[in-house]
Amino acid sequence: MFYTKSSEETIKELHSDSYHGLSSDEIPKRAEKYGRNELTQKKNKSLFLKFLAQLNEPMIYILFAAALISAILKEFSDTVIILIVVLLNAVIGVVQESKAEKALDALKQLSSPKALVKRDGVVCEVNSADLVVGDIVLLEAGRYVPADLRLIEAVNLQIEESALTGESVPVNKDNEFVAPDEKTVLGDRKNMAYMSTYVTNGRGAGVVSETGMNTQIGKIAKSLDEAEEEATPLQVKLAQLGKTLGFLALGVCALIFVISIIEGKNIFDMLLTSISLAVAAIPEGLPAVVTIVLALGVQKMSKRKAIIRKLPAVETLGCVNVVCSDKTGTLTKNKMTVIKFYQNGALESIDQMDAKTNEMLLHGMALCNDSDISGENEIGDPTETALLVMGSRAGLTKEGLNREHPRVFELPFDSGRKMMTTVHTYGDKKLSFTKGATDNILTRTVHILENGKIRPITEEDKSALMNAMTAMSNEALRVLALAYKEVSEIDGETLESGLTFVGLVGMIDPPREEVKDAIHICHKAGIRTVMITGDHKDTAFAIARELDITQDKKQVLSGRELDEMSDEQLKKAVENTCVFARVSPEHKVRIVKAFKANGNIVSMTGDGVNDAPSLKNADIGVAMGITGTDVSKGAADMVLSDDNFTTIVGAIEEGRNIYANIKRTVLFLLSCNLGEIFTLLVAIVLNFTVMPLRPIHILWVNLITDTLPALSLGVEPGFRGIMNRKPRPKDESLFAHGGWFFIILNGILVGGVTLAGFQMGEGESHQQTIAFMVLAISQLFFSLSVRNIHTPIYKIGIFKNKALWGSILLGVLLQFLVTTPILSGAFETATLSGMEWLSIFLLSLAPFVINEIVKFVKLGRKK
């Protein structure tokens, strides 16, 4: 851990030379020992393997079995239909996920392509991939850091590390600093510079301490590679359902064979019957319907600014109960903003600032400033650009002030003095402005400017302004002081003495305005919001308090405290912690895993490189689309195209609705399948001479007429009060809250009316045709009751789901078409009379009417 050692010790341990660098002979030896300075990764799955992975599902196995059975029976049209459904399901999944696993590629692009290095005593430029441990690298403003470095020189060196640590402002580096121990968190290692961070100011030099996958960013890349893909709750439930249906189909077949042997029936005939039952037990359209419903949900969510990268993530959103959010750029604007100032003895909001009353403060902060604003682009240090924005609010521009009061001399900022000074012409005189840390400026101050007049500064003045500084610091504001003086001759030795105090400004990276309301909605929905940041404890708590995440500082845990905990201790601690401050990327992953170990479904939001591993490990990783790095987007399941925290709330709401719609489709399809099984079982037990349904009828209903309303149920408009409910438990059954009762009841009802229709006909073909029509049309009407299994249709709006009515009309039309001469041969159907059609419609309405009566009676009892 080189940050705990002096630069001299580091140079000695790495067998390097700070003056001459490494020799040319040494480079290949070290390259062979340590490897190239680049990120490596596992090979991504080929498109073919991704396609095969989509087929590795129990439900798909059952569909293949159904297709094989159909082929054995020489029902090739059935085989083709089933295989088309399987292929459609797989293609949709592959298309949706083909853009995944881009995170490591983005990490590679972040690596600096060129580096200034000292070798054989000569400064030269080399590819960053060719750097080796022990190389002496030179840093300057505007360059990316090409490897992990232990700094051996730092002159006003500032490095922007927000993507790696979450810090809002560039870090002042100090090569003389030695960390007290190895537990010093990443953001406090002032003597280190890390690969892919950006030099914003000053210059420096460092010795390469780590390269490639051993760098901090390399560790992130490795953790992304090692993160395991977990099945979503819905995937688990559908897999269990597939296995159950598979065993059910086998059980039914076995039962029929036993019955046929006992009753001495023709075994080949019973084989055909048992195959019909097996096909009836399998909802062939279910995988495709679920995939299409999820895909439709993805389209709907994209309109709400939430882009889903991985299809199953849609339903997982519905059971999220912990949202872990990065602070910088997610809960806050990632833009330092002046919100308070102190002048003329008063601490006020920035809204009270006046161009005339506060002229000297505005002028000084804008002129003693090395940053600039060009249009909407802010160039330079975020702290300084915040001061320029403060001036622009008062109608002042840096360009205008520089033109009117040109700079004639400067003393640059350095970490020792903690201040900078510039001299400007004001008519026929010169004024110097000194900006920096309050304590340092106050020791050099002899006068104070108050209401436009200069007078000697008193102890009371100093006490008042120190109280103002403390008040702002307690709100986690970064405080800067300004002083000035009139100079006749420029003397660098005396320029920063005998100053006149002007005022203070306090700034912070403020919360997004809309986030507080979003957090309140999450609270009502039973979702806990947790802040995770690399920023300091006080800053994190100030933001959390303002956003109502917590009002208790005891609920804030630092990275150093987290290091002291075992995984088991952390698992207990996270239950009472709302803010994690000063954390590293490894900490974030541990926090996410601790929440998951407690049975939570965790969403992690973030935008930096440092967020990528935790995004990957969370149940739902959410990246910011505008400010987010390509790395975070590649690791995420969902990307917010507007970087708005409130979009997460909308996405969770949509996820809950989509899950409810998938549950509707499952209940509908299984009720219909049970109706088919009930019809055939009753026919077998009662020893019917003719089976009510042929295999082609069952396949047609399962794949076509059932699928249409199932898809329409998948786009059922959302329930308004869904965000007033707690998240569903991840292990909650698809059939919870009366689901099995609903399926059994309606399976019997649909089967009962189908058998009744069968008894109406005369002759084998006629009987089967009426049974086929009643089965299909009763299921179409029954779909109206599935919209809400507890609430009568008149309460939820009869025509609210227009797509469902369209599906019913289309389904009825298709049923009519299969009785016409064009298709009757393929389906072995008979021509029906007008009275028979009327009877079919009346009989088919029975399940729908009975469901609505039951719901109406239940509603009356509740009242």
CSV table of N, CA and C in Angstrom, one decimal, residues 158-277:
chain,number,residue,atom,x,y,z
A,158,GLN,N,-4.4,19.3,-9.0
A,158,GLN,CA,-5.8,19.0,-8.7
A,158,GLN,C,-6.3,17.9,-9.7
A,159,ILE,N,-6.9,16.9,-9.2
A,159,ILE,CA,-7.4,15.8,-10.0
A,159,ILE,C,-8.9,15.5,-9.8
A,160,GLU,N,-9.6,15.4,-10.9
A,160,GLU,CA,-11.1,15.2,-10.8
A,160,GLU,C,-11.3,13.7,-10.7
A,161,GLU,N,-11.8,13.2,-9.6
A,161,GLU,CA,-12.0,11.8,-9.3
A,161,GLU,C,-13.4,11.4,-9.1
A,162,SER,N,-14.4,12.2,-9.5
A,162,SER,CA,-15.8,12.0,-9.2
A,162,SER,C,-16.3,10.7,-9.8
A,163,ALA,N,-15.8,10.3,-11.0
A,163,ALA,CA,-16.3,9.0,-11.6
A,163,ALA,C,-15.8,7.8,-10.8
A,164,LEU,N,-14.7,8.0,-10.1
A,164,LEU,CA,-14.1,6.9,-9.3
A,164,LEU,C,-14.5,6.9,-7.9
A,165,THR,N,-14.6,8.1,-7.2
A,165,THR,CA,-14.9,8.2,-5.8
A,165,THR,C,-16.2,8.8,-5.4
A,166,GLY,N,-16.8,9.5,-6.4
A,166,GLY,CA,-18.1,10.2,-6.1
A,166,GLY,C,-17.9,11.6,-5.5
A,167,GLU,N,-16.7,12.0,-5.4
A,167,GLU,CA,-16.4,13.4,-4.9
A,167,GLU,C,-16.9,14.4,-5.9
A,168,SER,N,-17.5,15.5,-5.4
A,168,SER,CA,-18.1,16.5,-6.3
A,168,SER,C,-17.1,17.4,-6.9
A,169,VAL,N,-15.9,17.7,-6.2
A,169,VAL,CA,-15.0,18.7,-6.7
A,169,VAL,C,-13.6,18.0,-6.8
A,170,PRO,N,-12.7,18.6,-7.6
A,170,PRO,CA,-11.3,18.0,-7.8
A,170,PRO,C,-10.6,18.0,-6.5
A,171,VAL,N,-9.7,17.0,-6.3
A,171,VAL,CA,-9.0,16.8,-5.1
A,171,VAL,C,-7.6,17.4,-5.2
A,172,ASN,N,-7.3,18.2,-4.1
A,172,ASN,CA,-5.9,18.8,-4.1
A,172,ASN,C,-4.9,17.6,-3.7
A,173,LYS,N,-3.9,17.4,-4.5
A,173,LYS,CA,-2.9,16.4,-4.3
A,173,LYS,C,-1.7,16.9,-3.5
A,174,ASP,N,-1.1,16.0,-2.7
A,174,ASP,CA,0.0,16.4,-1.9
A,174,ASP,C,1.0,15.2,-1.9
A,175,ASN,N,2.1,15.3,-2.5
A,175,ASN,CA,3.1,14.2,-2.6
A,175,ASN,C,3.7,13.9,-1.2
A,176,GLU,N,3.7,14.9,-0.3
A,176,GLU,CA,4.4,14.8,1.0
A,176,GLU,C,3.5,14.0,2.0
A,177,PHE,N,2.2,13.9,1.6
A,177,PHE,CA,1.2,13.3,2.5
A,177,PHE,C,1.5,11.8,2.6
A,178,VAL,N,1.4,11.2,3.8
A,178,VAL,CA,1.6,9.8,4.1
A,178,VAL,C,0.3,9.4,4.9
A,179,ALA,N,-0.4,8.4,4.3
A,179,ALA,CA,-1.6,8.0,5.0
A,179,ALA,C,-1.3,7.2,6.3
A,180,PRO,N,-2.1,7.4,7.4
A,180,PRO,CA,-1.7,6.8,8.7
A,180,PRO,C,-1.8,5.3,8.7
A,181,ASP,N,-2.7,4.7,7.9
A,181,ASP,CA,-2.8,3.3,7.8
A,181,ASP,C,-3.5,2.9,6.5
A,182,GLU,N,-3.5,1.5,6.3
A,182,GLU,CA,-4.0,1.0,5.1
A,182,GLU,C,-5.5,1.1,4.9
A,183,LYS,N,-6.3,1.5,6.0
A,183,LYS,CA,-7.7,1.7,5.9
A,183,LYS,C,-8.1,3.0,5.4
A,184,THR,N,-7.2,3.9,5.1
A,184,THR,CA,-7.5,5.2,4.5
A,184,THR,C,-8.3,5.0,3.2
A,185,VAL,N,-9.5,5.6,3.1
A,185,VAL,CA,-10.3,5.4,1.9
A,185,VAL,C,-9.8,6.1,0.7
A,186,LEU,N,-10.2,5.6,-0.4
A,186,LEU,CA,-9.7,6.1,-1.7
A,186,LEU,C,-9.7,7.6,-1.8
A,187,GLY,N,-10.8,8.3,-1.5
A,187,GLY,CA,-10.9,9.7,-1.6
A,187,GLY,C,-9.9,10.5,-0.7
A,188,ASP,N,-9.4,9.9,0.3
A,188,ASP,CA,-8.5,10.6,1.2
A,188,ASP,C,-7.0,10.3,0.9
A,189,ARG,N,-6.7,9.5,-0.1
A,189,ARG,CA,-5.3,9.2,-0.5
A,189,ARG,C,-4.8,10.4,-1.3
A,190,LYS,N,-4.4,11.4,-0.7
A,190,LYS,CA,-3.9,12.6,-1.4
A,190,LYS,C,-2.6,12.5,-2.2
A,191,ASN,N,-1.9,11.4,-1.8
A,191,ASN,CA,-0.6,11.2,-2.4
A,191,ASN,C,-0.6,10.2,-3.6
A,192,MET,N,-1.8,9.9,-4.0
A,192,MET,CA,-2.0,8.9,-5.1
A,192,MET,C,-2.8,9.5,-6.3
A,193,ALA,N,-2.5,9.1,-7.5
A,193,ALA,CA,-3.3,9.4,-8.7
A,193,ALA,C,-3.7,8.1,-9.3
A,194,TYR,N,-5.0,8.0,-9.7
A,194,TYR,CA,-5.5,6.7,-10.2
A,194,TYR,C,-5.9,6.8,-11.7
A,195,MET,N,-5.6,5.6,-12.3
A,195,MET,CA,-5.9,5.5,-13.7
A,195,MET,C,-7.3,6.0,-14.1
A,196,SER,N,-7.3,6.7,-15.2
A,196,SER,CA,-8.5,7.3,-15.9
A,196,SER,C,-9.1,8.4,-15.1
A,197,THR,N,-8.5,9.0,-14.1
A,197,THR,CA,-9.0,10.2,-13.5
A,197,THR,C,-8.3,11.3,-14.3
A,198,TYR,N,-8.8,12.6,-14.1
A,198,TYR,CA,-8.5,13.7,-15.0
A,198,TYR,C,-7.8,14.8,-14.2
A,199,VAL,N,-6.7,15.3,-14.7
A,199,VAL,CA,-5.9,16.4,-14.1
A,199,VAL,C,-6.6,17.7,-14.6
A,200,THR,N,-7.1,18.5,-13.6
A,200,THR,CA,-7.8,19.7,-13.9
A,200,THR,C,-6.9,21.0,-13.7
A,201,ASN,N,-5.9,20.8,-12.9
A,201,ASN,CA,-5.1,22.0,-12.6
A,201,ASN,C,-3.7,21.6,-12.1
A,202,GLY,N,-2.7,22.4,-12.4
A,202,GLY,CA,-1.3,22.2,-11.9
A,202,GLY,C,-0.6,21.2,-12.7
A,203,ARG,N,0.5,20.7,-12.0
A,203,ARG,CA,1.4,19.7,-12.7
A,203,ARG,C,1.9,18.8,-11.6
A,204,GLY,N,2.5,17.7,-12.0
A,204,GLY,CA,3.0,16.7,-11.0
A,204,GLY,C,3.8,15.6,-11.7
A,205,ALA,N,4.3,14.7,-10.9
A,205,ALA,CA,4.9,13.5,-11.4
A,205,ALA,C,4.7,12.4,-10.4
A,206,GLY,N,4.7,11.2,-10.9
A,206,GLY,CA,4.5,10.0,-10.0
A,206,GLY,C,5.1,8.8,-10.6
A,207,VAL,N,5.4,7.8,-9.7
A,207,VAL,CA,5.9,6.6,-10.1
A,207,VAL,C,4.8,5.6,-10.2
A,208,VAL,N,4.8,4.8,-11.3
A,208,VAL,CA,3.7,3.8,-11.5
A,208,VAL,C,3.8,2.7,-10.4
A,209,SER,N,2.7,2.6,-9.7
A,209,SER,CA,2.7,1.6,-8.6
A,209,SER,C,1.9,0.4,-9.0
A,210,GLU,N,0.9,0.6,-9.9
A,210,GLU,CA,0.1,-0.6,-10.4
A,210,GLU,C,-0.3,-0.3,-11.8
A,211,THR,N,-0.4,-1.4,-12.6
A,211,THR,CA,-0.8,-1.3,-14.0
A,211,THR,C,-2.0,-2.3,-14.3
A,212,GLY,N,-2.6,-2.0,-15.4
A,212,GLY,CA,-3.6,-3.0,-15.9
A,212,GLY,C,-4.7,-3.4,-14.9
A,213,MET,N,-4.9,-4.7,-14.8
A,213,MET,CA,-6.0,-5.2,-13.9
A,213,MET,C,-5.7,-5.0,-12.4
A,214,ASN,N,-4.5,-4.6,-12.1
A,214,ASN,CA,-4.2,-4.4,-10.6
A,214,ASN,C,-4.5,-2.9,-10.2
A,215,THR,N,-4.8,-2.0,-11.2
A,215,THR,CA,-5.2,-0.7,-10.8
A,215,THR,C,-6.6,-0.7,-10.2
A,216,GLN,N,-7.0,0.5,-9.6
A,216,GLN,CA,-8.3,0.6,-9.0
A,216,GLN,C,-9.4,0.3,-10.1
A,217,ILE,N,-9.2,0.9,-11.2
A,217,ILE,CA,-10.2,0.7,-12.3
A,217,ILE,C,-10.1,-0.7,-12.8
A,218,GLY,N,-9.0,-1.3,-12.8
A,218,GLY,CA,-8.8,-2.7,-13.2
A,218,GLY,C,-9.6,-3.7,-12.2
A,219,LYS,N,-9.6,-3.3,-10.9
A,219,LYS,CA,-10.3,-4.1,-9.9
A,219,LYS,C,-11.8,-4.0,-10.2
A,220,ILE,N,-12.3,-2.8,-10.6
A,220,ILE,CA,-13.7,-2.6,-11.0
A,220,ILE,C,-14.0,-3.5,-12.2
A,221,ALA,N,-13.1,-3.5,-13.2
A,221,ALA,CA,-13.3,-4.3,-14.4
A,221,ALA,C,-13.4,-5.8,-14.0
A,222,LYS,N,-12.6,-6.2,-13.1
A,222,LYS,CA,-12.6,-7.6,-12.7
A,222,LYS,C,-13.9,-8.0,-11.9
A,223,SER,N,-14.3,-7.1,-11.1
A,223,SER,CA,-15.6,-7.3,-10.3
A,223,SER,C,-16.8,-7.4,-11.3
A,224,LEU,N,-16.7,-6.6,-12.4
A,224,LEU,CA,-17.8,-6.6,-13.4
A,224,LEU,C,-17.8,-8.0,-14.0
A,225,ASP,N,-16.6,-8.5,-14.3
A,225,ASP,CA,-16.5,-9.8,-15.0
A,225,ASP,C,-16.9,-10.9,-14.1
A,226,GLU,N,-16.7,-10.8,-12.8
A,226,GLU,CA,-17.0,-11.9,-11.9
A,226,GLU,C,-18.4,-11.9,-11.4
A,227,ALA,N,-19.1,-10.8,-11.6
A,227,ALA,CA,-20.5,-10.7,-11.1
A,227,ALA,C,-21.4,-11.8,-11.8
A,228,GLU,N,-22.1,-12.5,-11.0
A,228,GLU,CA,-22.9,-13.6,-11.5
A,228,GLU,C,-24.3,-13.1,-11.9
A,229,GLU,N,-24.8,-13.6,-13.0
A,229,GLU,CA,-26.2,-13.3,-13.4
A,229,GLU,C,-27.1,-14.1,-12.5
A,230,GLU,N,-28.1,-13.5,-11.9
A,230,GLU,CA,-29.1,-14.2,-11.1
A,230,GLU,C,-30.4,-14.2,-11.8
A,231,ALA,N,-31.2,-15.3,-11.6
A,231,ALA,CA,-32.5,-15.4,-12.2
A,231,ALA,C,-33.4,-14.4,-11.5
A,232,THR,N,-34.3,-13.7,-12.2
A,232,THR,CA,-35.3,-12.8,-11.6
A,232,THR,C,-36.4,-13.6,-11.0
A,233,PRO,N,-37.1,-13.0,-10.0
A,233,PRO,CA,-38.2,-13.7,-9.4
A,233,PRO,C,-39.2,-14.3,-10.4
A,234,LEU,N,-39.5,-13.6,-11.5
A,234,LEU,CA,-40.5,-14.2,-12.5
A,234,LEU,C,-39.9,-15.4,-13.2
A,235,GLN,N,-38.6,-15.2,-13.5
A,235,GLN,CA,-37.9,-16.4,-14.2
A,235,GLN,C,-38.0,-17.6,-13.3
A,236,VAL,N,-37.7,-17.4,-12.0
A,236,VAL,CA,-37.8,-18.5,-11.1
A,236,VAL,C,-39.2,-19.1,-11.0
A,237,LYS,N,-40.2,-18.3,-11.0
A,237,LYS,CA,-41.6,-18.8,-10.9
A,237,LYS,C,-42.0,-19.5,-12.1
A,238,LEU,N,-41.6,-18.9,-13.3
A,238,LEU,CA,-42.0,-19.6,-14.6
A,238,LEU,C,-41.3,-20.9,-14.7
A,239,ALA,N,-40.1,-21.0,-14.3
A,239,ALA,CA,-39.3,-22.2,-14.3
A,239,ALA,C,-40.0,-23.3,-13.5
A,240,GLN,N,-40.4,-22.9,-12.2
A,240,GLN,CA,-41.2,-23.8,-11.4
A,240,GLN,C,-42.5,-24.2,-12.0
A,241,LEU,N,-43.2,-23.2,-12.6
A,241,LEU,CA,-44.4,-23.5,-13.3
A,241,LEU,C,-44.2,-24.5,-14.4
A,242,GLY,N,-43.1,-24.3,-15.2
A,242,GLY,CA,-42.8,-25.2,-16.3
A,242,GLY,C,-42.6,-26.7,-15.8
A,243,LYS,N,-41.9,-26.8,-14.7
A,243,LYS,CA,-41.6,-28.1,-14.2
A,243,LYS,C,-42.9,-28.7,-13.7
A,244,THR,N,-43.8,-27.9,-13.0
A,244,THR,CA,-45.0,-28.5,-12.5
A,244,THR,C,-45.9,-28.9,-13.7
A,245,LEU,N,-46.0,-28.1,-14.7
A,245,LEU,CA,-46.8,-28.5,-15.9
A,245,LEU,C,-46.3,-29.7,-16.6
A,246,GLY,N,-44.9,-29.8,-16.6
A,246,GLY,CA,-44.3,-31.0,-17.2
A,246,GLY,C,-44.7,-32.3,-16.5
A,247,PHE,N,-44.6,-32.2,-15.1
A,247,PHE,CA,-44.9,-33.4,-14.3
A,247,PHE,C,-46.4,-33.7,-14.5
A,248,LEU,N,-47.2,-32.6,-14.5
A,248,LEU,CA,-48.7,-32.8,-14.7
A,248,LEU,C,-49.0,-33.5,-16.0
A,249,ALA,N,-48.3,-33.1,-17.1
A,249,ALA,CA,-48.6,-33.7,-18.4
A,249,ALA,C,-48.2,-35.2,-18.4
A,250,LEU,N,-47.0,-35.5,-17.8
A,250,LEU,CA,-46.6,-36.9,-17.7
A,250,LEU,C,-47.6,-37.7,-16.8
A,251,GLY,N,-48.0,-37.0,-15.7
A,251,GLY,CA,-49.0,-37.7,-14.8
A,251,GLY,C,-50.3,-38.0,-15.5
A,252,VAL,N,-50.8,-37.1,-16.3
A,252,VAL,CA,-52.0,-37.2,-17.0
A,252,VAL,C,-51.9,-38.4,-18.0
A,253,CYS,N,-50.8,-38.4,-18.7
A,253,CYS,CA,-50.5,-39.5,-19.7
A,253,CYS,C,-50.5,-40.9,-19.0
A,254,ALA,N,-49.8,-40.9,-17.9
A,254,ALA,CA,-49.8,-42.2,-17.1
A,254,ALA,C,-51.1,-42.6,-16.6
A,255,LEU,N,-51.9,-41.6,-16.1
A,255,LEU,CA,-53.3,-41.9,-15.6
A,255,LEU,C,-54.1,-42.5,-16.7
A,256,ILE,N,-54.1,-41.9,-17.9
A,256,ILE,CA,-54.9,-42.4,-19.0
A,256,ILE,C,-54.5,-43.8,-19.4
A,257,PHE,N,-53.2,-44.2,-19.5
A,257,PHE,CA,-52.8,-45.5,-19.8
A,257,PHE,C,-53.3,-46.5,-18.8
A,258,VAL,N,-53.3,-46.1,-17.5
A,258,VAL,CA,-53.8,-47.0,-16.4
A,258,VAL,C,-55.3,-47.3,-16.6
A,259,ILE,N,-56.0,-46.2,-16.9
A,259,ILE,CA,-57.5,-46.3,-17.1
A,259,ILE,C,-57.8,-47.2,-18.3
A,260,SER,N,-57.0,-47.0,-19.4
A,260,SER,CA,-57.2,-47.7,-20.6
A,260,SER,C,-57.0,-49.2,-20.4
A,261,ILE,N,-55.9,-49.6,-19.7
A,261,ILE,CA,-55.6,-51.0,-19.4
A,261,ILE,C,-56.7,-51.6,-18.5
A,262,ILE,N,-57.2,-50.8,-17.5
A,262,ILE,CA,-58.2,-51.4,-16.6
A,262,ILE,C,-59.5,-51.6,-17.3
A,263,GLU,N,-59.9,-50.7,-18.2
A,263,GLU,CA,-61.1,-50.8,-19.0
A,263,GLU,C,-61.0,-51.6,-20.3
A,264,GLY,N,-59.8,-52.0,-20.6
A,264,GLY,CA,-59.6,-52.9,-21.7
A,264,GLY,C,-59.8,-52.1,-23.1
A,265,LYS,N,-59.5,-50.8,-23.1
A,265,LYS,CA,-59.7,-50.1,-24.3
A,265,LYS,C,-58.4,-50.2,-25.2
A,266,ASN,N,-58.6,-49.8,-26.5
A,266,ASN,CA,-57.6,-49.8,-27.5
A,266,ASN,C,-56.4,-48.9,-27.0
A,267,ILE,N,-55.2,-49.5,-26.8
A,267,ILE,CA,-54.1,-48.7,-26.3
A,267,ILE,C,-53.7,-47.6,-27.2
A,268,PHE,N,-53.7,-47.8,-28.6
A,268,PHE,CA,-53.3,-46.8,-29.5
A,268,PHE,C,-54.3,-45.6,-29.5
A,269,ASP,N,-55.6,-45.9,-29.4
A,269,ASP,CA,-56.6,-44.8,-29.3
A,269,ASP,C,-56.3,-44.0,-28.0
A,270,MET,N,-56.1,-44.7,-26.9
A,270,MET,CA,-55.8,-44.0,-25.7
A,270,MET,C,-54.5,-43.2,-25.7
A,271,LEU,N,-53.6,-43.7,-26.5
A,271,LEU,CA,-52.3,-42.9,-26.7
A,271,LEU,C,-52.6,-41.6,-27.3
A,272,LEU,N,-53.4,-41.6,-28.3
A,272,LEU,CA,-53.8,-40.3,-29.0
A,272,LEU,C,-54.5,-39.4,-28.0
A,273,THR,N,-55.4,-40.0,-27.2
A,273,THR,CA,-56.2,-39.2,-26.2
A,273,THR,C,-55.2,-38.6,-25.1
A,274,SER,N,-54.3,-39.4,-24.7
A,274,SER,CA,-53.4,-38.9,-23.7
A,274,SER,C,-52.5,-37.8,-24.2
A,275,ILE,N,-52.1,-37.9,-25.5
A,275,ILE,CA,-51.3,-36.9,-26.1
A,275,ILE,C,-52.1,-35.6,-26.2
A,276,SER,N,-53.5,-35.7,-26.5
A,276,SER,CA,-54.3,-34.6,-26.5
A,276,SER,C,-54.3,-33.9,-25.1
A,277,LEU,N,-54.4,-34.8,-24.1
A,277,LEU,CA,-54.4,-34.2,-22.7
A,277,LEU,C,-53.1,-33.6,-22.3
